[in-house]
Structure formats: structure tokens, C-alpha cells
CSV table of C-alpha atoms in Angstrom, one decimal:
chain,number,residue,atom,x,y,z
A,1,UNK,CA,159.6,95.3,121.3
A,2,UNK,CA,161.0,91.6,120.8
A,3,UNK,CA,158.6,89.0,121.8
A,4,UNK,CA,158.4,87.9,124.9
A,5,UNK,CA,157.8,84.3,123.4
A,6,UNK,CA,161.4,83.5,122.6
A,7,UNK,CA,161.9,80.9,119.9
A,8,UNK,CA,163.5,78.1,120.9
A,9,UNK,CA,166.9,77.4,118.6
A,10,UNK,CA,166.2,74.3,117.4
A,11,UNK,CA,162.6,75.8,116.0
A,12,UNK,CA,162.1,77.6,113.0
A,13,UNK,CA,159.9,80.9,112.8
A,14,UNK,CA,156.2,80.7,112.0
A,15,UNK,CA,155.7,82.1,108.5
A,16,UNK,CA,153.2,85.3,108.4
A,17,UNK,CA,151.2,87.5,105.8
A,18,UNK,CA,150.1,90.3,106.8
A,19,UNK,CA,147.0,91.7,104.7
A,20,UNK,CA,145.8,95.7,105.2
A,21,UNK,CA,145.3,98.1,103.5
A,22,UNK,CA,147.2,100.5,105.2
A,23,UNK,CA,151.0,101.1,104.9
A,24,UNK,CA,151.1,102.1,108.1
A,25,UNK,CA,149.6,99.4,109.5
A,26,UNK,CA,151.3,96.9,107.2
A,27,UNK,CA,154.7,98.2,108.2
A,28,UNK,CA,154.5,98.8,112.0
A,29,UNK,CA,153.3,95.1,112.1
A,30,UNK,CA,156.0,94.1,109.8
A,31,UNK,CA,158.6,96.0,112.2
A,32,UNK,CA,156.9,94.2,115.1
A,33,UNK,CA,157.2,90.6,114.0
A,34,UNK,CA,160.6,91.5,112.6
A,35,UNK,CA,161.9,92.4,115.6
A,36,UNK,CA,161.1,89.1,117.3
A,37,UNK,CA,162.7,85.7,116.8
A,38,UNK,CA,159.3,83.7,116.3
A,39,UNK,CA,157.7,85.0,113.5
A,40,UNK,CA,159.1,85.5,109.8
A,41,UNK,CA,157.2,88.0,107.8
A,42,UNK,CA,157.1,86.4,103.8
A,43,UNK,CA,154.4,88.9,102.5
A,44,UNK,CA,152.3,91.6,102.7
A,45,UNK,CA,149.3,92.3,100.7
A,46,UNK,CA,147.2,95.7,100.3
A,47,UNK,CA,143.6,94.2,99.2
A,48,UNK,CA,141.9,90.7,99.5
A,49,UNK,CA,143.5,89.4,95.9
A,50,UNK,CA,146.6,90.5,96.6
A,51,UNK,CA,146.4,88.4,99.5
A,52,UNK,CA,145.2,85.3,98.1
A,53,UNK,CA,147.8,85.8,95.3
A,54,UNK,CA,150.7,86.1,98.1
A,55,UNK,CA,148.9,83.0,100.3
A,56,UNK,CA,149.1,80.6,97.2
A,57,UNK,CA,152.6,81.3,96.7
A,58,UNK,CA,154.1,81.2,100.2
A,59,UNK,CA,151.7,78.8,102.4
A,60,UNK,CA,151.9,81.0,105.3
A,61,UNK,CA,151.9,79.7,108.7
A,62,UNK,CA,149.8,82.7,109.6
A,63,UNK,CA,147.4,85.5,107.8
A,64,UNK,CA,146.5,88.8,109.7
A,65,UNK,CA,143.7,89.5,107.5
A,66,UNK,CA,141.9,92.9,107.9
A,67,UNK,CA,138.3,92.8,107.3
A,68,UNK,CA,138.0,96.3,105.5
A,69,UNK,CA,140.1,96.8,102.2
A,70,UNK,CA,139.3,97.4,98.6
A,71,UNK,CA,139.0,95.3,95.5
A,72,UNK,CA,137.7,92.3,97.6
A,73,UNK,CA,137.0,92.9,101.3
A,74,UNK,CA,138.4,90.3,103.9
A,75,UNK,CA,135.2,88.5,104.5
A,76,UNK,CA,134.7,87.4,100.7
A,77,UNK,CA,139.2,86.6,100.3
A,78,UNK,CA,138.4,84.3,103.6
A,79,UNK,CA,136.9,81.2,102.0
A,80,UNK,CA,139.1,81.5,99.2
A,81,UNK,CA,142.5,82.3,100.6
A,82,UNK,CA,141.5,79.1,102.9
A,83,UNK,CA,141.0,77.2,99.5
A,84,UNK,CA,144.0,78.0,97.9
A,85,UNK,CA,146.2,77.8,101.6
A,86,UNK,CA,144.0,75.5,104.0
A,87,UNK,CA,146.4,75.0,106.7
A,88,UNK,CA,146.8,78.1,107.1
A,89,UNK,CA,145.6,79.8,110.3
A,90,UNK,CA,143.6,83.2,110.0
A,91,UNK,CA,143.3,86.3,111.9
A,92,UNK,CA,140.6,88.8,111.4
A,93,UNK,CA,141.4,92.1,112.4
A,94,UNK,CA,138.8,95.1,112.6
A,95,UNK,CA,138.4,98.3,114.6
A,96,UNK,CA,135.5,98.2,116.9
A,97,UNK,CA,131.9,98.7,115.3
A,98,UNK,CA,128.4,96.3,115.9
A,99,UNK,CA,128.7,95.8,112.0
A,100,UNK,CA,132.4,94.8,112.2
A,101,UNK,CA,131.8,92.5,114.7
A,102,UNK,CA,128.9,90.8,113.0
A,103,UNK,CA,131.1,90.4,110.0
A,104,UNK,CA,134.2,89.2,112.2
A,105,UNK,CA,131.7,86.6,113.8
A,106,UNK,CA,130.5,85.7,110.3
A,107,UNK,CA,134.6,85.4,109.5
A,108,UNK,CA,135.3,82.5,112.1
A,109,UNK,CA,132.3,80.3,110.9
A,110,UNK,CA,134.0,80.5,107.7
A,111,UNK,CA,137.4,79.6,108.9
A,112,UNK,CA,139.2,82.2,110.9
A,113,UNK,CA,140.4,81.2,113.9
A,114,UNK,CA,140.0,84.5,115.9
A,115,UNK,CA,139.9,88.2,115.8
A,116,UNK,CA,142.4,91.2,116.6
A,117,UNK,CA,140.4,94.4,117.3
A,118,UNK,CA,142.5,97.5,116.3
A,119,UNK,CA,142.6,101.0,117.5
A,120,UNK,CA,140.0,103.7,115.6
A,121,UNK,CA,143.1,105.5,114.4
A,122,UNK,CA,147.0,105.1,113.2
A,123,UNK,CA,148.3,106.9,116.0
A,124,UNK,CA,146.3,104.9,118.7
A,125,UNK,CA,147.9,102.1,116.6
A,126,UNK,CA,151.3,103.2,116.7
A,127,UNK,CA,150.9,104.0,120.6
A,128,UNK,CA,149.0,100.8,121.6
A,129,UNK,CA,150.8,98.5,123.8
A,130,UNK,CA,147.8,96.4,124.0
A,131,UNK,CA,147.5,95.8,120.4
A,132,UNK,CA,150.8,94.7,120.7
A,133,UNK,CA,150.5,92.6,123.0
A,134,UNK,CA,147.2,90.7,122.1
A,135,UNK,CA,148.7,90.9,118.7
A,136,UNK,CA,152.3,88.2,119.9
A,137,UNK,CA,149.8,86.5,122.4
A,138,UNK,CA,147.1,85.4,120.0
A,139,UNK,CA,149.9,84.5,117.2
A,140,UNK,CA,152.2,82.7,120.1
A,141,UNK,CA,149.4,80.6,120.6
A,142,UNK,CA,148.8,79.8,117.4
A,143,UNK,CA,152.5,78.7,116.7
A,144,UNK,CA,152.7,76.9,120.1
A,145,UNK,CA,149.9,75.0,119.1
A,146,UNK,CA,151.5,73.9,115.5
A,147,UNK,CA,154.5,73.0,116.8
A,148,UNK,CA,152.6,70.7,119.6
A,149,UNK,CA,150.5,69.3,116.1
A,150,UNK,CA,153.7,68.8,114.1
A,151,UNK,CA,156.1,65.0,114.0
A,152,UNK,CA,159.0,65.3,116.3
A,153,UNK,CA,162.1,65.8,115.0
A,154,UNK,CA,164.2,62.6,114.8
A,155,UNK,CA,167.2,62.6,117.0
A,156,UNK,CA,170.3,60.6,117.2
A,157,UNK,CA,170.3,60.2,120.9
A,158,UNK,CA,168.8,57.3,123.2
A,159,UNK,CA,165.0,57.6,123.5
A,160,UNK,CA,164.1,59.1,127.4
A,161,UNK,CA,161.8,57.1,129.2
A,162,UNK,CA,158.0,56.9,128.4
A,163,UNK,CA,156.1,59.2,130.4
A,164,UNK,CA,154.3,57.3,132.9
A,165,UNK,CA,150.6,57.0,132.1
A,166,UNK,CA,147.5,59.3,133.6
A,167,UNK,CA,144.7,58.1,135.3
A,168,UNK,CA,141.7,57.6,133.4
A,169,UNK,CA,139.3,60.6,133.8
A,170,UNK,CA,136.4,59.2,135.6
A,171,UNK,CA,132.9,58.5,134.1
A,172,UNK,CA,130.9,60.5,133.3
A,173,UNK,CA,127.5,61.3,136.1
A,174,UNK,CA,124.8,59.9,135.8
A,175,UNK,CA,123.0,63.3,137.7
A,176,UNK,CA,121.0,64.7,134.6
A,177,UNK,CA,122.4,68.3,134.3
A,178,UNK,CA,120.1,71.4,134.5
A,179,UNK,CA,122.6,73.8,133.4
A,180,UNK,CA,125.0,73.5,130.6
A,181,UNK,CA,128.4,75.2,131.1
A,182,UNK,CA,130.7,76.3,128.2
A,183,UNK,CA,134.3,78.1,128.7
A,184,UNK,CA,136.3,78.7,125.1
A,185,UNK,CA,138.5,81.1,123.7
A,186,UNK,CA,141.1,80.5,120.4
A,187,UNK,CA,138.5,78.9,117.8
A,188,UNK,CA,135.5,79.2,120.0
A,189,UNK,CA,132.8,80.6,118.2
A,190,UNK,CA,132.6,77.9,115.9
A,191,UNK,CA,133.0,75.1,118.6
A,192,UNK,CA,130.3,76.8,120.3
A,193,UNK,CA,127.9,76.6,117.9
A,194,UNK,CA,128.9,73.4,117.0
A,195,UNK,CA,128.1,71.9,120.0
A,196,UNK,CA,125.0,73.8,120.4
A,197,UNK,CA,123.7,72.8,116.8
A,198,UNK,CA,124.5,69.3,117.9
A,199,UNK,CA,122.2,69.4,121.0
A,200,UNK,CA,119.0,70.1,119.2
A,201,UNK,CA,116.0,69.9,121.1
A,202,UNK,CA,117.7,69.0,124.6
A,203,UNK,CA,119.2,72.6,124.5
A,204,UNK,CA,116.1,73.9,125.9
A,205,UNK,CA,116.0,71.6,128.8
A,206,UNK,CA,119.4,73.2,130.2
A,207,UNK,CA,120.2,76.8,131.7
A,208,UNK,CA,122.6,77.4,129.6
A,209,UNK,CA,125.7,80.1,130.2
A,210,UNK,CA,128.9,80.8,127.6
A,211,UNK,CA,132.2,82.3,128.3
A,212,UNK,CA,134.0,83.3,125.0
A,213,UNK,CA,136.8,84.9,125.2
A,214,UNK,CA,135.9,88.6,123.4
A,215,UNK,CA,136.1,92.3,123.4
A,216,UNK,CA,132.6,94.1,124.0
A,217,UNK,CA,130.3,94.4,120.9
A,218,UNK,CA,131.5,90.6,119.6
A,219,UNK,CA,130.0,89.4,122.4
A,220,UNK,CA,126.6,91.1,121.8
A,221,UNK,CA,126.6,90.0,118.2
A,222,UNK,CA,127.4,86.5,119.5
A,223,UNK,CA,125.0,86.2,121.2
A,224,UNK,CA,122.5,87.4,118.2
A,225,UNK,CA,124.1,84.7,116.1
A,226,UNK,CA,123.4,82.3,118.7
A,227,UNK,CA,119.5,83.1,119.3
A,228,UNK,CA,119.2,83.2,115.2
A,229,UNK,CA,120.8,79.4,115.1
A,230,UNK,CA,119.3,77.8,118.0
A,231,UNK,CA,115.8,80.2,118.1
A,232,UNK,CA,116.1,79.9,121.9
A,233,UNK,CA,116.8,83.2,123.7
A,234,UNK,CA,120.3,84.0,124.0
A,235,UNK,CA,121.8,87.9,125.1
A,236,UNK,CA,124.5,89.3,127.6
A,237,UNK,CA,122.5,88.6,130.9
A,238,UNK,CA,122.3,92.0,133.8
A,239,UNK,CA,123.7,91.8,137.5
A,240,UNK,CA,120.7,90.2,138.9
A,241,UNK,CA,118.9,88.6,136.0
A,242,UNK,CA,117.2,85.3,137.2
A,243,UNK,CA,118.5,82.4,135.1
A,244,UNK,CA,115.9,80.5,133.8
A,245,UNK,CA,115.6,77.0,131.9
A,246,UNK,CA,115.6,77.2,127.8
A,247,UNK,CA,117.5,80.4,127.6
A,248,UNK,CA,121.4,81.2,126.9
A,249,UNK,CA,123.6,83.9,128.6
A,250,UNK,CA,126.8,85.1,127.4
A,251,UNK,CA,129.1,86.9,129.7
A,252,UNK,CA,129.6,90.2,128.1
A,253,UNK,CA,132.9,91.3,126.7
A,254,UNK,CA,134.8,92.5,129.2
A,255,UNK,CA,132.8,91.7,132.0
A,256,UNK,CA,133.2,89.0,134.5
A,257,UNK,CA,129.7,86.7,134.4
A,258,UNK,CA,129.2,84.4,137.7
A,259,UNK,CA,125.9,82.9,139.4
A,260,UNK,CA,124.8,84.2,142.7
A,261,UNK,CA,121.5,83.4,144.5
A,262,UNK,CA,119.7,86.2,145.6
A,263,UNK,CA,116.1,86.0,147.0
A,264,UNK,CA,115.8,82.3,146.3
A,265,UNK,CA,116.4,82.6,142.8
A,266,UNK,CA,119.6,81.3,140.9
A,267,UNK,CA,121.0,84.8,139.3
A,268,UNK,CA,123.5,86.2,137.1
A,269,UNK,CA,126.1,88.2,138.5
A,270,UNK,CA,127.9,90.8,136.7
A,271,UNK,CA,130.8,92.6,137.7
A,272,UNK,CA,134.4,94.4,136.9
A,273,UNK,CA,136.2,92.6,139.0
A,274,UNK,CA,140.2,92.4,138.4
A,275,UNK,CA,141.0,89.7,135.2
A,276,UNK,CA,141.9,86.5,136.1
A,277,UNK,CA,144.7,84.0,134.4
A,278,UNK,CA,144.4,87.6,132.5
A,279,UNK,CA,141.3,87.1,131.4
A,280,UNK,CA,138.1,89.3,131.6
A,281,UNK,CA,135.6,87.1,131.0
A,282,UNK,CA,136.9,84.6,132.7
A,283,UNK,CA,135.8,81.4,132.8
A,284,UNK,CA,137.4,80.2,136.1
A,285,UNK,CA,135.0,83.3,138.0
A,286,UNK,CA,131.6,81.4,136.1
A,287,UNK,CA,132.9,77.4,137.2
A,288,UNK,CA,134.1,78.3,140.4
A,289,UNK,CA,130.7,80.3,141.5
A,290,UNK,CA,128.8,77.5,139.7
A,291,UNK,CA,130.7,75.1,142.0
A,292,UNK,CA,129.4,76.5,144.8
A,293,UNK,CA,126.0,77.6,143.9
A,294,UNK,CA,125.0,74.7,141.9
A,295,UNK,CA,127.3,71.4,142.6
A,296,UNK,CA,126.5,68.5,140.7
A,297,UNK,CA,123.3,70.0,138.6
A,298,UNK,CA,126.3,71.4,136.0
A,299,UNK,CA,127.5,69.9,133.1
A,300,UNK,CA,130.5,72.2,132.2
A,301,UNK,CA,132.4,72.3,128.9
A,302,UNK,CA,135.9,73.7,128.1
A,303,UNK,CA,136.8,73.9,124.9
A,304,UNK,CA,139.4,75.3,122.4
A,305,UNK,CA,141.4,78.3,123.4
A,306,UNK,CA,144.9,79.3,124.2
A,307,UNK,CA,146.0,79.2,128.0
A,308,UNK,CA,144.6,77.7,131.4
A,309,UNK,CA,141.8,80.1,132.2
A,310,UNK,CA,139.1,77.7,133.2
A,311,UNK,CA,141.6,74.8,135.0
A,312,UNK,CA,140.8,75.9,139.0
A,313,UNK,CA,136.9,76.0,137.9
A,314,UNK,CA,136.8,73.0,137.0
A,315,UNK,CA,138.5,71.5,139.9
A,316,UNK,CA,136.2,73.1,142.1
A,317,UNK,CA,133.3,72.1,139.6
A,318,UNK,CA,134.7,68.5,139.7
A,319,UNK,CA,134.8,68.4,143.5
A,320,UNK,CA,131.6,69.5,143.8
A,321,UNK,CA,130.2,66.6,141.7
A,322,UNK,CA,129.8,68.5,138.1
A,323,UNK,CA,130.9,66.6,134.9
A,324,UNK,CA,133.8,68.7,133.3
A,325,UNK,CA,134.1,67.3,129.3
A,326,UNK,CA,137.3,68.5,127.7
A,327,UNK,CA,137.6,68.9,123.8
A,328,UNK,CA,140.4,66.8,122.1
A,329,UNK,CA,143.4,68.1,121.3
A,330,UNK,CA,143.0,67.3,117.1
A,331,UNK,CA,139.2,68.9,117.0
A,332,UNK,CA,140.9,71.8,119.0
A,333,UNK,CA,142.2,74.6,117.3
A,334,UNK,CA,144.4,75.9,120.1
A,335,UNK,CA,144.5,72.9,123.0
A,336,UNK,CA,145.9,75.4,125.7
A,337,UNK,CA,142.7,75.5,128.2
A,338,UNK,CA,141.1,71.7,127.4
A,339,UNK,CA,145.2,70.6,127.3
A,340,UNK,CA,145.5,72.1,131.0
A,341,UNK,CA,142.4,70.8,132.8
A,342,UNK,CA,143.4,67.6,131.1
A,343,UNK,CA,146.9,67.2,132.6
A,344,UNK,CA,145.3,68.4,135.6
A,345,UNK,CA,142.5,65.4,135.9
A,346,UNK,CA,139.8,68.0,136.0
A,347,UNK,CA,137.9,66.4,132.7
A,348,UNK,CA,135.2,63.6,133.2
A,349,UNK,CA,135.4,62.8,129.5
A,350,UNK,CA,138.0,63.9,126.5
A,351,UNK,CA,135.9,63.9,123.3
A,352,UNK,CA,136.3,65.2,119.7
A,353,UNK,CA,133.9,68.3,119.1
A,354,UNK,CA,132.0,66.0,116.8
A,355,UNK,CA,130.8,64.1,120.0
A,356,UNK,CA,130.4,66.5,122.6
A,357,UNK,CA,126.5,67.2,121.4
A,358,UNK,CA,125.8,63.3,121.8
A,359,UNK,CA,127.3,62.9,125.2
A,360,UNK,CA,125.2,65.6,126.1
A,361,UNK,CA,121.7,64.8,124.9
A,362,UNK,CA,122.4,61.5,126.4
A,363,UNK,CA,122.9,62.7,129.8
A,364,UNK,CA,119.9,65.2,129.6
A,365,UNK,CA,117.3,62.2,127.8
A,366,UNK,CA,118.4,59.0,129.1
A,367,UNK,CA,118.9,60.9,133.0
A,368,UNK,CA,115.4,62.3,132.8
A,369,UNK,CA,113.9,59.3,131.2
């Protein structure tokens, strides 16, 4: 299937290594990329060294890098392939087990910038439309957002006329938050618990609820990473759960999370409602019901990922009085959903990831002071 990214003719093809241990796999992913006018296959690599061999010679763009494979697994070539390549964007790929996706997890701490589940066997592989699919969407993105981080060409023609300048986001509220907001996708794990580590103790004066764009089981072990770094509670909440101060929900994979009030209690509300911007989690469905139900007690975050899945929350979140801080586009791995409540004037503040934790405490402190 050609992609349905078409490279543009004045662009040159990202650069990929694929790394499996599988010759099946290797090739039909090979074919794929072949086929399309994006991506230019320079290697492939049976087993971790093999791949770090092949990395230090070619500088790949991009590595699909499976977790599972002899001599030296995927998890221990990461840090080192990064070493030897380190502009080189990752992709973890793994079939679909609650110690695969504790390791994939473990993967984008150390580096990776997302993972690609994979179908239990070669013929759901060969079959699978959807790995396809993911598989040009979450590399698109990547090269999209290279070619947004890359010098203009120079050309010999006369310059067009400066864009005219944006508004500036308006300041941040002063309305201490009670519940802390957090959309992300491409690069998201580790922004998340960036920006969590950075909150210290005023993380357990917030509600706090995460959507991270994942399949079912990553989810799960996120939130275990999350409760193990922050030693608050964190889990995938039930339809119904109250939502209490001091504890962290992540919508589960799969699952759309959003916040009803039932009883006179602020809830979590699961359900399997139809994806939206494609997305299931999405994190338009937790800003927009949080809009409603909770006005100008959130503090919503959107942070790195690929796409525009949280924009329309955060308008409504933004009408309603909420703070919406974007992450900046050189913290941001893939600057697709901060980049497009941005150039829609949904974001209070634009801040590196480095700051985000500080803006925060210093709403929560100095507004409850």
C-alpha cells in the first residue's frame, strides 16, 4: 500500500532501520516503506548489535526497534544505539503482554519516542491493516516533525511577506486549580512523568487525570510506573469511581475517560464510545466534559503528541475559565497537538517541559496561600 503521506518533491525520504528478529517481519516492513515515497529503508538488523553496528554507520532518521531478539534484547541496544546515533528517533515494537508493556514503558524513559504493538503471530502481521496503518501514522509524524525542526532551504526567489503576528496567549489564572489535566500522545510518557516529578509535593493537592495515547495493558503498567514515582495512588479509574484529591487516573487504553457528576460527587466516566480526531482515549472527550463539569477549578496540560486531538477541549476548557498550558515546540518531541491548540489561541501559557512543574506549583501554593 503506498503511503498515504505523499512526500513532497522538493523533500527527501526519511532514513529507516528496521531491527527484528524475524525475516518475515523485517521484509514485509521493508516492502511497506519501500513502496512509499517517504521513507527510505538503509538497514535492517536481526539482533540488538547488529543494530547498533548498522545505526553507527548510517545515522538513521528512524529505528523500528523490536523489544524481543537475541544476542542483546531491545531494551539493553536502546541506550546504546541512542549513544552512538542520538538524533535518531526510536520505535519500540512488541506484541501485547503486561511484561512487554512494562519493558516498552521502561524503553521511552530511556529514549524511545513511542511504541508499535504487533500482532501475536506472522500471519495476523501479514493481514493487519492496522499495523499498517499505525505503523506510516506514527513514522509520518515523526518525519513531519523533523522536517518542521530542520533550517529552510534557501531559495532564490523574493522573501513572501512575514506572517502577521498572533495574539499573545492570555495570563495565566489566578483561580488555584483543584484538578490537574494532562492530554499527550508522541513522547508522552516521559513528559508525563517529567512534569509530575517536577510538581513534588503540590501533586497531592490536585485531582489529577492523564490521557496518553496507548493500547490496553501500557496503560495499566503506566499507571504502576506512575504510583511507584510519585507514591501517590495512580490506576485506570471505573465508570463511576468518585475522583478524589491526591490520587491519579489514567484513562484506560482504549477506553474513553470523561468526568460526570452523579449523586453529588465529581466521577469518572468510562465508556466505548466512537474515537474521536481518531483517537480512543481521547483527550478532547476528558477537556470537553471537564469544561462543563468543572469550569475554571482545571488546570489542563497538552503536551507532546502527533495530531490535534485535544484542540476543541481546550477551547471549551478556555471558555469556561480553565488555564490550558501548551508544551513548546523544541521540548516537544512531536509538536502536532500543543502546535494546534497554539495556532488556535487555546493555550494560556507556551512553556518548555522544563518549566511546566514550576508554573504549576506556583499556581497551587501561591493561590492557596
Amino acid at each position: 500500500m503506498p503511503s498515504p503521506w505523499p512526500l513532497p518533491k522538493t523533500e527527501r525520504p526519511s532514513t529507516v532501520l528496521i531491527a527484528d528478529d524475524s525475516v518475515v517481519v523485517r521484509g514485509l516492513i521493508a516492502r511497506w516503506l519501500g513502496d512509499s515515497d517517504g521513507f527510505h529503508v538503509v538497514a535492517v538488523a536481526g539482533d540488538g548489535e547488529a543494530a547498533i553496528e548498522q545505526a553507527a554507520r548510517h545515522r538513521p532518521d528512524i529505528v523500528i526497534l523490536d523489544i524481543d531478539m537475541p544476542v542483546l534484547d531491545g531494551v539493553a541496544a536502546l541506550p546504546r544505539l541512542l549513544g552512538v546515533s542520538p538524533a535518531t528517533a526510536v520505535v519500540m515494537t512488541t506484541t501485547l503482554s503486561e511484561r512487554n508493556a512494562r519493558l516498552a514503558l521502561q524503553c521511552m524513559t530511556l529514549g524511545a519516542v513511542d511504541v508499535l504493538p504487533k500482532p501475536e503471530s506472522r500471519i495476523g502481521l501479514t493481514g493487519s491493516l492496522d499495523f499498517q496503518r499505525d505503523l506510516f501514522a506514527k513514522l509520518s509524524g515523526i518525519r513531519q516533525a523533523r522536517r518542521q525542526l530542520a533550517p529552510p532551504p534557501v531559495l532564490a526567489m523574493a522573501a513572501e511577506p512575514a506572517p502577521r503576528p498572533e495574539p499573545p496567549p492570555a495570563p495565566l489564572s489566578l483561580v488555584p486549580p483543584r484538578y490537574l489535566l494532562i492530554g499527550a500522545s508522541t513522547g508522552g510518557p516521559r513528559a508525563v512523568t517529567r512534569v509530575l516529578s517536577d510538581l513534588g509535593p503540590a501533586l497531592s493537592q490536585l485531582t489529577t487525570l492523564i490521557v496518553q495515547h496507548m493500547p490496553p495493558l501500557f496503560t495499566t503498567s503506566f499507571a504502576e510506573q506512575i504510583a511507584v514515582q510519585t507514591g501517590l495512588p495512580a490506576h485506570e479509574p471505573v465508570d463511576g469511581e468518585p475522583l478524589v484529591c491526591g490520587a491519579i487516573y489514567v484513562a484506560p487504553g482504549g477506553r474513553h475517560l470523561g468526568i460526570d457528576r452523579r449523586h453529588g460527587q465529581v466521577v469518572a466516566r468510562i465508556d466505548d464510545g466512537p474515537p474521536v480526531r481518531f483517537c480512543r482515549p481521547a483527550v478532547d472527550v476528558l477537556f470537553g466534559e471537564a469544561a462543563q463539569q468543572l469550569g475554571a477549578s482545571v488546570l489542563a496540560l497538552i503536551l507532546t503528541g502527533m495530531g490535534s486531538d485535544g484542540t476543541d477541549g481546550a477551547g471549551a476548557l478556555r471558555r469556561a475559565g480553565a488555564t490550558v498550558i501548551a508544551q513548546d515546540e523544541p521540548t516537544s518531541t512531536v509538536w502536532g497537538m500543543p502546535g494546534s491548540v497554539v495556532r488556535a489561541h487555546h493555550a494560556s501559557a507556551v512553556l518548555p517541559l522544563g518549566a511546566i512543574g514550576q508554573a504549576i506549583r506556583t499556581l497551587v501554593t501561591e493561590g492557596r496561600a
